[in-house]
Coordinates of C-alpha atoms in Angstrom, one line a residue:
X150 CA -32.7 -10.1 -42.9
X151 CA -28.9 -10.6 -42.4
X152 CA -26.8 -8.6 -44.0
X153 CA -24.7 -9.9 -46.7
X154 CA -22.9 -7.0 -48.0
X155 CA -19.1 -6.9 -47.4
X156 CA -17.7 -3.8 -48.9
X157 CA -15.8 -2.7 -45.9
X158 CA -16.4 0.1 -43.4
X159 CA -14.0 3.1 -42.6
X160 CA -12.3 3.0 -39.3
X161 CA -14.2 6.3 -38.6
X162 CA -17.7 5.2 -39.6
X163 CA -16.9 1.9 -38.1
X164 CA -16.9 3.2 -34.6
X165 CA -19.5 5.5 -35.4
X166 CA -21.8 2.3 -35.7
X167 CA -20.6 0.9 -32.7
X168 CA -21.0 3.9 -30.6
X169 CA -24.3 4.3 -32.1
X170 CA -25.9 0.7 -32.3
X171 CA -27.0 0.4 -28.7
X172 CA -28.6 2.2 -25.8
X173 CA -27.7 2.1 -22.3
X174 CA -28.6 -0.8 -20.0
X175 CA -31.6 -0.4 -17.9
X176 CA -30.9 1.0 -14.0
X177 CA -29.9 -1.0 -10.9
X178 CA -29.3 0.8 -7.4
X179 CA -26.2 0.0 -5.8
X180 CA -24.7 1.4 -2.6
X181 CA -22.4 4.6 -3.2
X182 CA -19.3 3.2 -3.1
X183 CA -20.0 0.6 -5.4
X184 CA -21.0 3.7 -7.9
X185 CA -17.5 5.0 -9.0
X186 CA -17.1 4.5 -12.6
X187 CA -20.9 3.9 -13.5
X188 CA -23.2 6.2 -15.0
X189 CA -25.9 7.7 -13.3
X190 CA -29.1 6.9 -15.0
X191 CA -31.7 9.4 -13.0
X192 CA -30.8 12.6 -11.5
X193 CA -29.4 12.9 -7.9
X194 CA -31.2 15.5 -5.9
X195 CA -29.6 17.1 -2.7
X196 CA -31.1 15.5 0.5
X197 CA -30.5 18.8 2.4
X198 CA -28.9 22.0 2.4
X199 CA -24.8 21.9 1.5
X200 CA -23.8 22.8 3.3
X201 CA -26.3 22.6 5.9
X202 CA -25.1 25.3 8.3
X203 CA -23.4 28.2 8.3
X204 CA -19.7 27.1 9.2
X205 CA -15.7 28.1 9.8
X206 CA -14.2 27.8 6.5
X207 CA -10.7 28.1 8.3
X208 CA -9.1 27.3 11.6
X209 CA -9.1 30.9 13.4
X210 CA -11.9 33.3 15.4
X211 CA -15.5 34.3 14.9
X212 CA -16.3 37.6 15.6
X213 CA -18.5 39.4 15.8
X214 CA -19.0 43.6 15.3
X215 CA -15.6 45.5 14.9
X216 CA -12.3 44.6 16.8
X217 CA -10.7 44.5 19.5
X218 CA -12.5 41.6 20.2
X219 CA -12.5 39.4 23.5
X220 CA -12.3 35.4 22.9
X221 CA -14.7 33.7 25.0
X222 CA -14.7 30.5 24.1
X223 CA -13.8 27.3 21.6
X224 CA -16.0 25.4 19.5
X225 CA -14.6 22.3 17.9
X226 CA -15.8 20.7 14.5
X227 CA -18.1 17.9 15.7
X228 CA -18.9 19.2 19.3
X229 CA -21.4 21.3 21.1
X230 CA -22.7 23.8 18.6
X231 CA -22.6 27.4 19.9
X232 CA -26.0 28.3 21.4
X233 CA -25.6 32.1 22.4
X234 CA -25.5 34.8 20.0
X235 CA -21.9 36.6 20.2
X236 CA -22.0 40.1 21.1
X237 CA -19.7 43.0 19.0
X238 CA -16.7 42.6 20.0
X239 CA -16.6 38.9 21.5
X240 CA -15.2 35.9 19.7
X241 CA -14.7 32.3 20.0
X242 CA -11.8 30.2 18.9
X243 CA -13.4 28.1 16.3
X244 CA -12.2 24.9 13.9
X245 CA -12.4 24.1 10.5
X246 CA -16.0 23.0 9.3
X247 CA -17.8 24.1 13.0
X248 CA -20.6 26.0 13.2
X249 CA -20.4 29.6 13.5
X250 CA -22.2 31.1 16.4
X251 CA -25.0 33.7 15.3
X252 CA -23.9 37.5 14.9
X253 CA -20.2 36.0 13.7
X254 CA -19.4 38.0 10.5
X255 CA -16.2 37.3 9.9
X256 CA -13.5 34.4 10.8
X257 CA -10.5 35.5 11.3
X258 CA -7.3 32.9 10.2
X259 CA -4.8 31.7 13.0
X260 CA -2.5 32.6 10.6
X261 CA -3.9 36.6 10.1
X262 CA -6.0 37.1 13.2
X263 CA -4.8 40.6 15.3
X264 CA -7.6 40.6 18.0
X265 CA -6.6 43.9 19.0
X266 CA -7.3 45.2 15.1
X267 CA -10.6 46.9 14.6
X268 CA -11.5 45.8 11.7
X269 CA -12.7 42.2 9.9
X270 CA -10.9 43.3 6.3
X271 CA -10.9 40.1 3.4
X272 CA -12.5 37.4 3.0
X273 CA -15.2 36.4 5.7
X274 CA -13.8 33.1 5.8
X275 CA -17.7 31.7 6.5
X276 CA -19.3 28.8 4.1
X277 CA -22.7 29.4 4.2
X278 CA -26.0 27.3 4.4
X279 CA -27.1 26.3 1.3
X280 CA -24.4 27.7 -0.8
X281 CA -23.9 24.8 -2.5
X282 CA -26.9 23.2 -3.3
X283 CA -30.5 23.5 -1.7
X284 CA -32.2 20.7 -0.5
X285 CA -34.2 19.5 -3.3
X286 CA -32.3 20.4 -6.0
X287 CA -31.0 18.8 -8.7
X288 CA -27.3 17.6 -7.4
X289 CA -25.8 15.9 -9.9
X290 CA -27.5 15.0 -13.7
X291 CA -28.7 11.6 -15.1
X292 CA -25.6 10.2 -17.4
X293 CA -23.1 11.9 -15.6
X294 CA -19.8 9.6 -15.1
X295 CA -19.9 9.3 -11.3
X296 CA -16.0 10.0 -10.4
X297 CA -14.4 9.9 -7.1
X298 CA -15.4 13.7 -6.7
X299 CA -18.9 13.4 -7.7
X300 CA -19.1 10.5 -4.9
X301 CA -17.7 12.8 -2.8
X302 CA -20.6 15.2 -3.4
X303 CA -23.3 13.0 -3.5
X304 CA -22.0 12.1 0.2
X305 CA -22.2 15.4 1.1
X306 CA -25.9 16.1 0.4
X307 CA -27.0 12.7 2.1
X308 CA -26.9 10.0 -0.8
X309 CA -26.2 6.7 0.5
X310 CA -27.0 5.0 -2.7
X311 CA -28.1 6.5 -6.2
X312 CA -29.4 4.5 -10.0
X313 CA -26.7 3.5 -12.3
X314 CA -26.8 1.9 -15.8
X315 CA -26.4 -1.7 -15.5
X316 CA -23.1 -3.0 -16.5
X317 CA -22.9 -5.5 -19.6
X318 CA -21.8 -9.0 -18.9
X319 CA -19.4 -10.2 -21.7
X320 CA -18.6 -13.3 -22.8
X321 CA -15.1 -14.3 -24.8
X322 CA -14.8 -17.0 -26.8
X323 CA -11.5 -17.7 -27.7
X324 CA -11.2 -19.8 -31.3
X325 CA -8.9 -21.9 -32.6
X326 CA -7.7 -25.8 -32.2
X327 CA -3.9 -24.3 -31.8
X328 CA -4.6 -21.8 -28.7
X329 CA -3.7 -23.0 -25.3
X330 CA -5.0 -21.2 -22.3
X331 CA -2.0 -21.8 -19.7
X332 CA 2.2 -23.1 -20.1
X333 CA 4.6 -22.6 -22.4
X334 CA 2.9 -24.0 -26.0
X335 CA 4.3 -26.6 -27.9
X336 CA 5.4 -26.4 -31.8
X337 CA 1.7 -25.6 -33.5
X338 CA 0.1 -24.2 -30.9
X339 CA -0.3 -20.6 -30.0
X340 CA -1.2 -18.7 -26.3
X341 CA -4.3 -17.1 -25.5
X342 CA -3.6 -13.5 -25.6
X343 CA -7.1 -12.3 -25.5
X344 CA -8.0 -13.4 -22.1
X345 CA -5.8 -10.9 -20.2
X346 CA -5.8 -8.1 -23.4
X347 CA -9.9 -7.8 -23.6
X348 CA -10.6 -8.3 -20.3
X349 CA -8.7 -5.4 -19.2
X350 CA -10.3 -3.7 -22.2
X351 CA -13.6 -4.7 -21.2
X352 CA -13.4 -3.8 -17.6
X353 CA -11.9 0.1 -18.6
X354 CA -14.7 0.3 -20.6
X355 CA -17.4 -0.5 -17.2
X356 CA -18.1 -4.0 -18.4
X357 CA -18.0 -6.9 -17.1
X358 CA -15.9 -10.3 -18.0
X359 CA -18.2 -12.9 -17.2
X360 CA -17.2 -15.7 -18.7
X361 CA -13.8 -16.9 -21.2
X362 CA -13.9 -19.7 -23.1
X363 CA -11.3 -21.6 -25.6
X364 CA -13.6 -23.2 -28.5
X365 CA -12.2 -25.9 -31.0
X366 CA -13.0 -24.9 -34.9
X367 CA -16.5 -26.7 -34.7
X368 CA -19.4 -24.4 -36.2
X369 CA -21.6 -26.1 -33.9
X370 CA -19.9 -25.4 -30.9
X371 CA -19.7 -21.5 -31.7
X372 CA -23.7 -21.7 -32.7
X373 CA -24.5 -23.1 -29.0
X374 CA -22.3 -20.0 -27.3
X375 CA -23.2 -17.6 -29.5
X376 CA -27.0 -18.3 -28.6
X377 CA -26.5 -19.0 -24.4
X378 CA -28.0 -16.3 -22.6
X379 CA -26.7 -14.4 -19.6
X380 CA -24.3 -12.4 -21.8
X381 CA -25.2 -8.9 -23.1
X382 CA -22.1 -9.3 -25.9
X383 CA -20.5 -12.0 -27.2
X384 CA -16.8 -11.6 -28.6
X385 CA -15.2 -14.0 -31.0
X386 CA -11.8 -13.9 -32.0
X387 CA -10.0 -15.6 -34.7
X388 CA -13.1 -16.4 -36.7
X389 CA -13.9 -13.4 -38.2
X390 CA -11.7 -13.8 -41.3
X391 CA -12.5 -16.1 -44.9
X392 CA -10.8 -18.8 -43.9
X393 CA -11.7 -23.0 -43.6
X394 CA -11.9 -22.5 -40.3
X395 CA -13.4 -19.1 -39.8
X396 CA -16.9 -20.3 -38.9
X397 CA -18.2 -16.5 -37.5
X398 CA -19.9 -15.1 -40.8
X399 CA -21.8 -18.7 -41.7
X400 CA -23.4 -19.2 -38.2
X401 CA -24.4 -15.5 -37.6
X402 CA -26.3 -16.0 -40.9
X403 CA -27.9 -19.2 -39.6
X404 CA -28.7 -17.3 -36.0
X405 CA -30.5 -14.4 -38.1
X406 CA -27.6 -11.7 -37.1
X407 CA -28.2 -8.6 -38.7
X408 CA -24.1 -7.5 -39.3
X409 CA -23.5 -4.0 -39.0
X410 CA -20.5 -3.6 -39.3
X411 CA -18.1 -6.3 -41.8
X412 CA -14.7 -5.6 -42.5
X413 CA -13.0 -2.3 -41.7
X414 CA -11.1 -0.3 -44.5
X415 CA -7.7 -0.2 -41.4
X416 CA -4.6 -2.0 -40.8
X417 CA -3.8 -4.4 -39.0
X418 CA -7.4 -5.4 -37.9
X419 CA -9.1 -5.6 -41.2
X420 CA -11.5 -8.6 -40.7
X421 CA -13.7 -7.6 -38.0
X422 CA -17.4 -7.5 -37.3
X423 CA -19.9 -5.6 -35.2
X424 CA -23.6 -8.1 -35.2
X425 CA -27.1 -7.5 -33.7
X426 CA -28.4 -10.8 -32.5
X427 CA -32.3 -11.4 -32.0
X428 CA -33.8 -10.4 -28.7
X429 CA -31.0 -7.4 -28.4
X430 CA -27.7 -8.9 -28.2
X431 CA -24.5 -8.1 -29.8
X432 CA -21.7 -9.9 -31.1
X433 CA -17.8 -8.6 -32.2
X434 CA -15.6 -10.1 -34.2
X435 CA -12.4 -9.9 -33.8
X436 CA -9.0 -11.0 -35.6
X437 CA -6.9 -14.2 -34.4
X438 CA -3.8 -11.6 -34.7
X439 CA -3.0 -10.3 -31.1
X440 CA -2.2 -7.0 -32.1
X441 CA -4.8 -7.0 -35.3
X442 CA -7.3 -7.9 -32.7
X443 CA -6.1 -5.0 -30.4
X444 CA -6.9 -2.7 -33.1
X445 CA -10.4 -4.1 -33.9
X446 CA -11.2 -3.9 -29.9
X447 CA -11.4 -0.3 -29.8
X448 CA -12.9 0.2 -32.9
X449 CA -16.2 -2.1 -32.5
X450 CA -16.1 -3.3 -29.3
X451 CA -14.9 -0.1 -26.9
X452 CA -17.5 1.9 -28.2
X453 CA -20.5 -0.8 -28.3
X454 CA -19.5 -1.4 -24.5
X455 CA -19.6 2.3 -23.8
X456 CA -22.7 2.8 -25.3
X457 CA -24.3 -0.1 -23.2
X458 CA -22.8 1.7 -20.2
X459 CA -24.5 5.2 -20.6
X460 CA -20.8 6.6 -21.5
X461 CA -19.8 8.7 -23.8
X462 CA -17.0 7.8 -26.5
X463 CA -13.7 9.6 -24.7
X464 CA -12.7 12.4 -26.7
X465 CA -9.2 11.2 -28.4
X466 CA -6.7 13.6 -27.7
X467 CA -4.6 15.0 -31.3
X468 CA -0.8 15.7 -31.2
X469 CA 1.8 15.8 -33.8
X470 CA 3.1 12.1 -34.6
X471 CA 6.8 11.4 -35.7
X472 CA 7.7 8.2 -37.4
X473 CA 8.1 6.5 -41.3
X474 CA 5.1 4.9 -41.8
X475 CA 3.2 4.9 -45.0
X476 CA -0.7 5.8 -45.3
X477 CA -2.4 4.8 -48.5
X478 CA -5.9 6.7 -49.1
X479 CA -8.4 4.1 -49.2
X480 CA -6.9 2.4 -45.5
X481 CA -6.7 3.9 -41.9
X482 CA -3.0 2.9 -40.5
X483 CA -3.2 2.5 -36.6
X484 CA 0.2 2.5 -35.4
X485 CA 1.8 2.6 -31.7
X486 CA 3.3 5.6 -30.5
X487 CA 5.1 7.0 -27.2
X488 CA 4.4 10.5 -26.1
X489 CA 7.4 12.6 -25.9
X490 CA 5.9 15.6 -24.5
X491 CA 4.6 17.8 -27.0
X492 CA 4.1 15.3 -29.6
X493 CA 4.1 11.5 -30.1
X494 CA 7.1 9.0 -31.8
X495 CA 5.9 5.8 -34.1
X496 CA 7.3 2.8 -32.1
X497 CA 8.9 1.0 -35.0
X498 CA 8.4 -2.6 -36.3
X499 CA 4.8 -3.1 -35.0
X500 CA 3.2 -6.9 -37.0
X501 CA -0.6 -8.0 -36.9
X502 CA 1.1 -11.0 -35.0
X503 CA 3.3 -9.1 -32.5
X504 CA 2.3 -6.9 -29.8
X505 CA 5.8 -6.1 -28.6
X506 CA 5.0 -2.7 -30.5
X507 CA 1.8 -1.8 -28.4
X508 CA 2.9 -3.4 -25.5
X509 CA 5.5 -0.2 -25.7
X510 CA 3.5 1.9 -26.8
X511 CA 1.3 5.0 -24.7
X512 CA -1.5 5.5 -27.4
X513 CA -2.4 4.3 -31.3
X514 CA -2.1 7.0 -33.6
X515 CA -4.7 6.8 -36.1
X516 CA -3.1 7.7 -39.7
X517 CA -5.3 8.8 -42.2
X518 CA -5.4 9.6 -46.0
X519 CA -3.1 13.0 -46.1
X520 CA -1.1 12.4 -42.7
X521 CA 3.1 13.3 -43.3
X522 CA 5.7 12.9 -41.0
X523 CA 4.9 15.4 -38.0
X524 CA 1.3 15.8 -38.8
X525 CA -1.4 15.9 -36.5
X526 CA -3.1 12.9 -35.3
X527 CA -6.1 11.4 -33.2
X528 CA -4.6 9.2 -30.0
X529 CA -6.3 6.5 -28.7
X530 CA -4.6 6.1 -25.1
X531 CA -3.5 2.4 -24.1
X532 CA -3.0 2.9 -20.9

């Protein structure tokens, strides 16, 4: 049954219920370097030994017994590998990641080496097989963000493509009979701000924008796009509020919605709404107010898409935050800030309307019941 309770949500529990609402997307396989920035969904194991020989950790000598030592030869990364066994006292000139000829128990550095010493003193200079991973083993974990290193690796052990959560497809409708999508508007009419601001949300999260659309106030017209497929979750802005034409609340009621989240006890970004539609699909509500709707994206939407994704909710970091801002016990206060080094300024004059504040701004401070000037404060990152 829908929901029909309005007492609103703290800002806190609010994005606890978005974080926590859905599950991660089932897998797809996708090449490697399509992975970076997906999460894995089954473990990677190694493909074979890493490394998979014993090799020249440095650009020097191998030797072999004690010094002086006689250089016989060169063995380049890449080329012939080695095929005698060097004697004590021999070595061969030998590059970065080559193989090291058997009976080599040091390499000496170009940089160190004294052929004439006696002695292999410090490190041996000598990666060896396996000492990275075993072939077999488990490389890298399921849910594990893959990262530009952890591509690295899984190239390393012989991945060429590995399972990742599948990213959601989101579509934005745009409300509203004064927004205009392109131009200078006229008197009345407003620009779409949302277009450009939640896609670039939407795509740091590891969705996907699949479709944008500008929708007159018709009731019937948000019912039909609301209930298309092809879209894991649907977000609405400008209709989430109480208004005449704020058609979001009476149509998810019609649809069966089951509203998990409905109003949020923070300012600017109030009227917002997290939804469950039937068959396991999810619908946000956001604020017509550019920088009220700002807000409300990362605190209902954000985390939903996270979860979808397999990701975790990134850790806010918590600094200090300067500024004259009043906090009132019953309402969370997100306000920009810039970081100046240790701790982080209030950029002044922020509106629900505006975003010349954010658009300043590194981070959102969040400002809670019991926050001072220079108290500490949770920093959700803009960038």
């Amino acid at each position: 049954m829908p929901t029909t309770d309005t007492a609103a949500t703290g800002w806190r529990a609010a994005r606890r219920i978005a974080a926590g609402a859905a599950t991660a997307l089932p897998a797809e396989d996708v090449p490697l370097d399509r992975a970076v920035g997906r999460v894995l969904a089954a473990a990677v194991p190694a493909r074979t030994d890493l490394p998979g020989s014993d090799t020249a950790a440095m650009d020097g000598y191998a030797v072999a017994g004690a010094g002086p030592w006689q250089v016989i030869g060169r063995i380049l990364a890449g080329g012939p590998v080695w095929t005698r066994e060097l004697r004590p006292g021999q070595a061969v000139e030998i590059m970065t990641g080559a193989v090291v000829p058997a009976g080599t128990v040091a390499v000496l550095p170009y940089e160190t080496a004294d052929l004439s010493g006696t002695t292999a003193a410090g490190k041996p200079h000598i990666r060896r097989a396996g000492e990275d991973a075993r072939a077999g083993s488990e490389l890298v974990g399921a849910g594990r963000l893959v990262t530009p290193a952890v591509a690295g690796l899984l190239a390393q052990a012989g991945a060429d493509g590995v399972a990742v959560h599948r990213r959601p497809r989101v579509r934005l409708l745009v409300t509203g009979d004064e927004v205009v999508s392109a131009g200078i508007p006229a008197a009345g009419q407003v620009r779409d701000v949302f277009a450009p601001m939640v896609s670039a949300l939407v795509v740091a999260a590891g969705a996907v924008l699949a479709e944008r659309l500008v929708l007159r106030d018709d009731p019937g017209v948000l019912a039909e796009r609301l209930a298309a497929p092809d879209a894991d979750v649907v977000v609405v802005t400008g209709s989430s509020s109480a208004g005449a034409a704020d058609h979001l609340h009476r149509v998810l009621e019609k649809l069966g919605a089951q509203r998990l989240v409905d109003r949020v006890a923070c300012r600017p970004g109030g009227p917002q709404l997290l939804a469950a539609l039937p068959g396991g699909r999810w619908v946000t509500g956001l604020p017509g107010n550019p920088f009220a709707g700002l807000v409300a994206a990362v605190t209902v939407l954000q985390p939903l898409l996270y979860a979808l994704t397999g990701r975790p909710v990134p850790l806010a970091p918590r600094l200090p935050v300067r500024g004259d801002v009043v906090v009132t016990a019953a309402v969370t206060r997100l306000v920009p800030v810039r970081l100046a080094g240790d701790h982080a300024v209030v950029v002044p004059g922020s509106r629900p309307a505006s975003l010349a504040g954010a658009a300043a701004a590194d981070a959102l401070a969040v400002l809670e019941d019991g926050w001072t000037d220079g108290s500490p404060a949770d920093l959700i990152p803009l960038g």
